[in-house]
Coordinates of C-alpha atoms in Angstrom, one line a residue:
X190 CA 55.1 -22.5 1.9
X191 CA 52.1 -21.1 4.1
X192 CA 48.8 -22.9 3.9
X193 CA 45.8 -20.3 4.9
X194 CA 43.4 -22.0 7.0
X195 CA 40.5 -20.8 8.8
X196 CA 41.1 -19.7 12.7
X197 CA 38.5 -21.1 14.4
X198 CA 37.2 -24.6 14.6
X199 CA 34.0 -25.0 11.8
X200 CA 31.8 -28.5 10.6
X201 CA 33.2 -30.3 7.6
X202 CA 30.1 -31.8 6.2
X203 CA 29.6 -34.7 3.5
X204 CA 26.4 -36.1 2.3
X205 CA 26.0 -39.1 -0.1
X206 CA 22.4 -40.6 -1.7
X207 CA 22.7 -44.0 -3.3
X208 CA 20.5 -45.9 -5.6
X209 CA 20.2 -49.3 -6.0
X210 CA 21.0 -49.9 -9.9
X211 CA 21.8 -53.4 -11.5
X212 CA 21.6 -57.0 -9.3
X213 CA 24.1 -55.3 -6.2
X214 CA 25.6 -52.2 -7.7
X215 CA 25.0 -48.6 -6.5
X216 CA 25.4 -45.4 -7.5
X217 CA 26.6 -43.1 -4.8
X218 CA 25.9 -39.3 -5.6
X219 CA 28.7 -37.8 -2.8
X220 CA 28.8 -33.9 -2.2
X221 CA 30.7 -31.8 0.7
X222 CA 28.2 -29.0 1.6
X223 CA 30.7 -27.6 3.8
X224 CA 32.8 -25.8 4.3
X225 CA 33.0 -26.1 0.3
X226 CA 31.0 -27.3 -2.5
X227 CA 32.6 -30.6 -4.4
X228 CA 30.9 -33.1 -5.7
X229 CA 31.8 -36.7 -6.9
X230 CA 30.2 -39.8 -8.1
X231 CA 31.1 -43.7 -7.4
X232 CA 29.7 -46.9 -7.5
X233 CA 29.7 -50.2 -5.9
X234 CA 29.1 -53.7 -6.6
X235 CA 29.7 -57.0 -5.5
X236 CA 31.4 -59.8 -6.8
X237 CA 29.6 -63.7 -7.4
X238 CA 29.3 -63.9 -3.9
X239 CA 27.0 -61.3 -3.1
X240 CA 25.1 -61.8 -6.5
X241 CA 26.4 -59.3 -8.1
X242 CA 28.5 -58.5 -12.0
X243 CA 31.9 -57.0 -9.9
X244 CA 31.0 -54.2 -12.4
X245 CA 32.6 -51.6 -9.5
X246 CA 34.5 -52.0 -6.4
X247 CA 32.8 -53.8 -3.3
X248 CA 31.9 -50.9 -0.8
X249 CA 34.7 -52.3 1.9
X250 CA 37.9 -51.8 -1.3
X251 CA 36.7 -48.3 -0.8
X252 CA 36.4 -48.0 3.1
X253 CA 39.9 -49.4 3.0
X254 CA 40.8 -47.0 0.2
X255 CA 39.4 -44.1 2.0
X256 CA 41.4 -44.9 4.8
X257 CA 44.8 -45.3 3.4
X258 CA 43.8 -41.6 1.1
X259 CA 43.2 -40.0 4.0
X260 CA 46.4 -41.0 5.9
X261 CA 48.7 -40.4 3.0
X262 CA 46.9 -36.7 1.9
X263 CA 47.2 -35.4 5.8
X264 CA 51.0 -36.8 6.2
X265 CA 51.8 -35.2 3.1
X266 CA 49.8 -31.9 3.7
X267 CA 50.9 -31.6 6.5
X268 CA 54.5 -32.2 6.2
X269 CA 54.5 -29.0 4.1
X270 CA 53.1 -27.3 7.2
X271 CA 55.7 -28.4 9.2
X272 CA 58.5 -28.3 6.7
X273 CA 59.7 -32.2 6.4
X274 CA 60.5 -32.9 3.3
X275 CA 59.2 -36.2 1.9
X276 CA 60.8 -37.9 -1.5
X277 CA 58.3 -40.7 -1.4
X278 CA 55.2 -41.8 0.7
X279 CA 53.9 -45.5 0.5
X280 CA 51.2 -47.0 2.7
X281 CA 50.3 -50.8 3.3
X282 CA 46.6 -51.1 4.7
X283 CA 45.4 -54.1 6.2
X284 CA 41.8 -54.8 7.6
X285 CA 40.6 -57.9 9.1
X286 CA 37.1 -59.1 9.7
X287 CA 35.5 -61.8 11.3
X288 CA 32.1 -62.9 9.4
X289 CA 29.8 -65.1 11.3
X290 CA 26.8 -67.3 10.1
X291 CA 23.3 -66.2 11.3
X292 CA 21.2 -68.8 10.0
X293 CA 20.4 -67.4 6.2
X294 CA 22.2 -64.3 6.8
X295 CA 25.8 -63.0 8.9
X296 CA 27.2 -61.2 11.2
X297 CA 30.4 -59.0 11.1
X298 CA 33.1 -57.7 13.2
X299 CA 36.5 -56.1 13.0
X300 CA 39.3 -58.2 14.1
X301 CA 42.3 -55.6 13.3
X302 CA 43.5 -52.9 11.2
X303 CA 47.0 -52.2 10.3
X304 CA 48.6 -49.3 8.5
X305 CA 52.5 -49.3 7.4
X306 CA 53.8 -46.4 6.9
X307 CA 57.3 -46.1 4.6
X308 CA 58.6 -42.8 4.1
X309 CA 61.8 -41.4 2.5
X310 CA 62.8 -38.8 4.0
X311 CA 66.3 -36.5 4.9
X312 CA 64.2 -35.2 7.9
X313 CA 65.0 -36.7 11.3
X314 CA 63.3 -39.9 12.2
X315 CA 61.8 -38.0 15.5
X316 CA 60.1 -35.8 12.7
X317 CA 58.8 -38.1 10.7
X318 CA 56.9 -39.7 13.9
X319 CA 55.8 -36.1 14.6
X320 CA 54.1 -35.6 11.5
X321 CA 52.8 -39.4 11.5
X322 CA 51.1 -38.5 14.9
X323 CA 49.8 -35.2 13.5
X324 CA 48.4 -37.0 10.2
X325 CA 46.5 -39.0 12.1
X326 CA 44.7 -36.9 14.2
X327 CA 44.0 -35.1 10.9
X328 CA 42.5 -37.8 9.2
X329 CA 38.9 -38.0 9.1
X330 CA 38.3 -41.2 8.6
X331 CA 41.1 -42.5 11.2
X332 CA 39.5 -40.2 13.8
X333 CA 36.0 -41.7 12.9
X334 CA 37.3 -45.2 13.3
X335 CA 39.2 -44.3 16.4
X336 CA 36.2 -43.5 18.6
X337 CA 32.9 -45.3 19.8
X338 CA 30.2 -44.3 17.0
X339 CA 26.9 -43.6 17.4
X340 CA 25.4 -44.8 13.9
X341 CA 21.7 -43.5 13.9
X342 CA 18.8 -45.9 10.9
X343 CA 15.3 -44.9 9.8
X344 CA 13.6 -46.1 7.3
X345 CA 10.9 -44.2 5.5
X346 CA 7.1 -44.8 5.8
X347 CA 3.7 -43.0 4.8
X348 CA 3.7 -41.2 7.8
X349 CA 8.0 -40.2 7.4
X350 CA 10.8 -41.5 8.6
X351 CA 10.8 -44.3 11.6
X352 CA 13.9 -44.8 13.9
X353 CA 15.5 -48.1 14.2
X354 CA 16.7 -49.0 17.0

């Protein structure tokens, strides 16, 4: 099977606006602008904790959900691409965070993240690590996570919007 892609490199770009809706759940309007047009909608909440009704998923099941999509879609894109044949795919994600009192509020910070990969496959072990590696240097999310971030806030004023630094 060929897959066309593009030739040269081009910006993949996602935006998303959220409004506060209910006691702690959000409605996230999500569109890729490029290179196509999609556009989804999801919602978050919190549990008891929080303050919330739990009426949606908290925003970290989705991080970790994003995470483990992304992983399985690229092995099993690409393992077309590179002709292994896969007769099942499962992936066990596991993300720990420390959470530290601050007074009134907290503070977070990861502690580790874990991803077990199981695949059935008749293609050679040596293969199966090839497309592995390849995956995840095609996920998005895993090459977001992989690297020091800059994460840029402003908040909006009269006057527009005010960096935070």
């Amino acid at each position: 099977m060929t897959i066309n892609q593009p030739a040269e490199p081009m910006t993949v770009t996602f935006t998303c606006s959220g409004q506060a809706t209910g006691k702690m759940r959000n409605e996230l309007d999500i569109k890729m602008i490029k290179p196509i047009n999609e556009h989804f909608t999801l919602a978050t909440d919190e549990g008891s904790f929080h303050g919330g009704d739990a009426t949606a998923p908290p925003p970290l099941a989705l991080f970790i959900g994003g995470l483990t999509g992304c992983i399985m879609t690229q092995i099993r894109a690409f393992a077309k691409r590179m002709d292994i044949t896969i007769e099942n795919l499962h992936v066990e994600t596991t993300i720990q965070w420390g959470w530290t009192p601050k007074d009134r509020i907290y503070e977070t910070h990861p502690k580790s993240l874990d991803i077990d990969i199981s695949i059935e496959s008749p293609s050679a072990l040596e293969d199966q690590i090839t497309l592995v590696n390849a995956a995840k240097k095609g996920c998005f999310v895993e090459q977001t996570l992989a690297q020091r971030n800059q994460i840029n806030h402003r908040i909006k004023t009269p006057e527009g919007f005010l960096v935070i630094s």
